[in-house]
Amino acid sequence: MPAFDACVVGEAIMDVLVDDGVRTERPGGSPANVALGLGRLGRRVALRTQLGPDAHGGAIAAHLAASDVHVLPSSFDADRTSTAIATIGADGSADYAFDVTWTVDRIEAVAATVLHVGSVGAFLAPGGRVVEQAVRTSAARWITLDPNVRPSLLPDRAAASATFARLAATADVVKLSDEDAAWLLPDLDADAVLDAIGAMGPSLVVLTCGADGASLAAGTARARVASATTDAVDTIGAGDTCMAALIDGLLALDRIPDGASELRDLGERAMAAAAITVGRRGADLPWAAELV
């Protein structure tokens, strides 16, 4: 049995939230949030990220450890910890300004059933090229990908789209938001996005559409699920929660879903998990006991 259920590779960031003039610091970063979510769902999870020898790095490491995430020792190789300022709007949405670097020069092989990559860590040079190499050489049973595009950090749309296509061709599962799709695959409706990404190679494609729920496709099987009802506080970490729940569901099922009913079950649980996060301040992902 692999040492870990999942190994997650990508950025960990200190989110600085500005909400109605009040400034609060919370650990974040999409891949780190996915690892956090998996740990809280009871999965054995390792994280290869980059943290600096500073207060932010220490706080992030402690936060992850408290949710049973094993931060790989090689992760402490940055000069400083990356940050993002998130300004919360009246509707709960978040607008980001980033101060992020991603300079990993090696990613050690970790025995894990799932290798998850995405977000800044999959695209930002120079570390993004190292992530691609790790994906190509991984012995994991499944590769999962969430592009979680941050256009302000990726000025070259064509290069980012090409990177996405290469990663998707190797991935077994791709989850992306409608905003990601609009940036990477403009002018396509939801079904066309599922078709286009499915043609790249993954067995399961999930497209989330905020309050409008999600669409899932595995081969010819399709399912659409509604968002779970909640009183939104902010949307930070919602997509990462969905990704963690999808990976957790895949591990529980022990195979890629192959019918509309299984896709619907997988999607509804992911939406229920995301609703819990949306109803709380910041990326406060649910624990297993909350998803019953």
XYZ file of C-alpha atoms in Angstrom:
292
model
C 0.000 0.000 0.000
C 1.360 3.475 -0.843
C 2.510 5.546 2.104
C -0.044 8.247 1.277
C -3.503 8.380 -0.236
C -2.519 11.587 -1.999
C 0.502 13.756 -2.640
C -0.331 17.367 -3.464
C 2.171 19.626 -5.221
C 1.818 23.385 -5.402
C 1.824 26.713 -3.627
C 0.981 27.546 -0.042
C 0.224 31.228 0.491
C -0.610 33.463 3.404
C -3.931 35.057 2.445
C -4.389 38.562 3.798
C -8.141 39.176 3.847
C -9.463 42.722 3.706
C -13.174 42.756 4.512
C -14.892 46.063 5.228
C -11.528 47.556 6.140
C -10.612 44.763 8.587
C -7.346 42.937 7.790
C -6.995 39.247 8.737
C -4.259 36.741 7.862
C -5.191 33.149 7.026
C -3.152 30.323 5.448
C -4.219 29.516 1.892
C -3.068 28.629 -1.593
C -5.164 26.292 -3.737
C -2.987 23.134 -3.539
C -2.373 23.663 0.186
C -6.141 23.998 0.667
C -6.731 20.743 -1.225
C -4.206 19.000 1.016
C -5.882 20.526 4.073
C -9.281 19.306 2.894
C -8.005 15.772 2.328
C -6.398 15.694 5.757
C -9.647 16.832 7.366
C -11.515 14.113 5.473
C -9.253 11.518 7.059
C -6.903 10.889 4.142
C -3.164 10.345 4.474
C -1.809 13.310 2.546
C 1.616 14.769 1.791
C 2.248 18.274 0.480
C 5.233 19.521 -1.511
C 5.054 23.283 -1.409
C 7.426 26.211 -0.784
C 7.682 28.028 2.534
C 10.176 30.565 3.799
C 11.950 30.790 7.165
C 9.531 33.452 8.394
C 6.460 33.848 10.569
C 4.092 33.244 7.662
C 5.834 29.983 6.768
C 5.706 28.770 10.345
C 2.037 29.652 10.699
C 1.117 27.856 7.465
C 3.063 24.726 8.444
C 1.386 24.606 11.865
C -2.046 25.148 10.307
C -1.543 22.239 7.908
C -0.104 19.939 10.569
C -3.185 20.545 12.736
C -5.253 18.967 9.935
C -2.907 15.979 9.566
C -1.104 17.188 6.455
C 2.475 15.955 6.174
C 4.435 18.887 4.772
C 7.467 17.362 3.054
C 10.758 18.626 4.534
C 11.923 19.775 1.091
C 9.116 22.342 1.162
C 11.114 24.695 3.383
C 13.336 25.931 0.572
C 12.025 29.431 -0.219
C 13.611 32.745 0.729
C 10.211 34.001 1.872
C 6.631 32.791 2.041
C 4.267 33.928 -0.712
C 1.288 36.144 0.091
C -2.005 37.174 -1.505
C -4.233 40.082 -0.553
C -7.887 39.110 -0.954
C -10.424 41.946 -0.883
C -13.944 40.685 -0.132
C -16.776 42.263 -2.113
C -20.349 42.908 -0.993
C -21.476 39.629 -2.602
C -18.793 37.602 -0.795
C -16.560 37.206 -3.852
C -12.810 37.687 -3.494
C -10.506 39.871 -5.624
C -6.805 38.890 -5.326
C -3.478 40.711 -5.532
C -0.540 38.291 -5.434
C 3.069 38.382 -4.265
C 3.986 34.824 -5.218
C 7.134 32.994 -6.281
C 7.454 29.336 -7.266
C 11.064 28.274 -7.694
C 11.100 24.544 -6.839
C 13.962 22.787 -8.618
C 13.142 19.219 -7.583
C 10.107 17.232 -6.499
C 10.917 13.942 -4.843
C 8.909 10.851 -5.733
C 6.343 10.058 -3.037
C 4.445 6.771 -2.880
C 0.823 7.894 -3.192
C -2.340 6.676 -4.879
C -3.133 10.172 -6.199
C -0.828 12.949 -7.362
C -2.662 16.262 -7.407
C -1.278 19.373 -9.104
C -2.616 22.718 -10.202
C -2.963 26.449 -9.768
C 0.120 28.661 -9.660
C 2.384 25.687 -8.998
C 1.480 24.094 -12.326
C 2.007 27.202 -14.454
C 4.399 29.716 -12.914
C 8.032 29.503 -14.070
C 10.463 28.195 -13.202
C 8.810 25.657 -10.893
C 5.961 24.826 -13.254
C 8.338 22.965 -15.569
C 9.463 20.823 -12.623
C 5.842 20.015 -11.811
C 5.244 18.909 -15.398
C 8.232 16.587 -15.183
C 6.941 15.144 -11.908
C 3.560 14.468 -13.530
C 5.164 12.743 -16.523
C 7.249 10.437 -14.341
C 4.756 9.823 -11.529
C 3.917 6.254 -10.514
C 0.639 7.372 -8.892
C -2.488 5.474 -9.877
C -4.328 8.702 -10.666
C -3.218 12.202 -11.610
C -5.675 14.967 -10.742
C -5.509 18.540 -12.027
C -7.211 21.799 -11.076
C -5.814 24.696 -13.146
C -7.366 27.334 -10.836
C -6.068 30.000 -13.198
C -4.733 33.288 -11.816
C -4.467 35.487 -14.934
C -2.574 38.245 -13.119
C 0.287 35.773 -12.612
C 0.031 34.271 -16.113
C 0.241 37.043 -18.703
C 0.842 34.625 -21.592
C -2.541 32.997 -22.214
C -1.280 30.880 -25.120
C 1.577 29.402 -23.075
C -0.706 28.695 -20.110
C -3.274 27.026 -22.377
C -0.556 24.846 -23.882
C 0.655 23.866 -20.419
C -2.904 23.024 -19.415
C -3.355 20.834 -22.494
C -0.142 18.922 -21.765
C -1.111 18.349 -18.139
C -4.681 17.404 -19.031
C -3.380 14.835 -21.520
C -1.585 13.093 -18.640
C -4.285 13.588 -15.997
C -7.041 11.138 -15.118
C -9.260 13.782 -13.514
C -9.561 17.475 -14.388
C -11.674 19.859 -12.319
C -11.981 23.499 -13.350
C -14.310 26.436 -12.802
C -16.322 28.221 -15.445
C -13.945 31.177 -14.995
C -10.963 28.895 -15.689
C -12.715 27.555 -18.771
C -13.520 31.051 -20.066
C -9.831 31.953 -19.851
C -8.343 28.689 -21.139
C -11.066 27.668 -23.622
C -12.995 30.849 -24.491
C -16.363 30.895 -26.259
C -17.345 27.313 -25.369
C -20.493 26.368 -23.479
C -20.398 23.858 -20.625
C -20.951 20.771 -22.766
C -18.333 21.888 -25.265
C -15.826 22.449 -22.446
C -16.444 18.927 -21.141
C -16.042 17.538 -24.668
C -12.882 19.514 -25.398
C -11.114 18.562 -22.175
C -12.304 14.966 -22.345
C -10.759 14.732 -25.818
C -7.397 15.740 -24.322
C -7.260 12.494 -22.338
C -8.711 12.588 -18.799
C -11.322 10.011 -17.824
C -13.300 12.392 -15.608
C -13.939 16.107 -16.184
C -15.755 18.330 -13.697
C -16.814 21.897 -14.498
C -17.996 23.995 -11.561
C -20.229 26.999 -12.127
C -20.486 28.732 -8.764
C -24.056 29.055 -7.573
C -25.212 27.139 -10.668
C -23.633 23.878 -9.470
C -21.433 21.619 -11.573
C -21.365 19.375 -14.621
C -19.489 16.072 -14.629
C -18.503 13.871 -17.559
C -16.891 10.436 -17.739
C -16.837 9.086 -21.251
C -20.381 9.337 -22.586
C -21.906 9.582 -19.092
C -22.976 13.068 -17.957
C -24.493 14.517 -14.801
C -25.416 17.980 -13.635
C -25.744 18.795 -9.954
C -27.052 21.858 -8.167
C -25.144 23.831 -5.573
C -26.109 23.081 -2.002
C -28.124 25.823 -0.314
C -26.122 28.008 2.049
C -25.820 31.554 3.339
C -22.600 32.667 1.618
C -19.955 34.415 3.692
C -17.203 34.310 1.070
C -16.135 31.989 -1.741
C -12.510 31.520 -0.672
C -11.558 27.841 -0.845
C -14.842 26.666 -2.391
C -13.219 25.209 -5.491
C -10.439 23.638 -3.439
C -13.035 22.032 -1.186
C -14.766 20.613 -4.237
C -11.450 19.217 -5.480
C -10.610 17.603 -2.144
C -14.062 16.024 -1.942
C -13.746 14.712 -5.496
C -10.389 13.076 -4.712
C -11.792 11.662 -1.470
C -14.779 10.262 -3.362
C -12.565 8.753 -6.025
C -10.471 7.028 -3.368
C -13.612 5.709 -1.662
C -15.032 4.379 -4.931
C -11.613 2.971 -5.928
C -12.250 3.680 -9.608
C -13.374 6.374 -12.000
C -17.189 6.654 -11.978
C -18.689 5.124 -15.102
C -22.352 6.109 -15.009
C -24.588 9.125 -14.484
C -25.754 7.943 -11.049
C -22.215 7.615 -9.686
C -21.248 10.951 -11.219
C -24.245 12.587 -9.573
C -23.391 11.118 -6.173
C -19.790 12.287 -6.499
C -20.828 15.767 -7.600
C -23.491 16.252 -4.949
C -21.085 15.377 -2.148
C -18.524 17.807 -3.578
C -21.168 20.551 -3.729
C -22.227 19.833 -0.145
C -18.608 20.130 0.998
C -18.108 23.393 -0.895
C -21.277 24.856 0.643
C -19.856 24.323 4.126
C -16.733 26.290 3.205
C -18.704 29.075 1.510
C -20.745 29.478 4.687
C -17.623 30.197 6.761
C -14.966 32.881 6.739
C -11.886 32.030 4.660
C -10.720 28.600 3.495
C -12.134 26.713 6.489
C -12.721 23.355 4.814
C -15.045 20.729 6.316
C -14.077 17.778 8.468
C -15.279 14.248 7.736
C -17.866 14.374 10.529
C -19.537 17.341 8.816
C -20.140 15.378 5.609
C -22.563 12.662 6.671
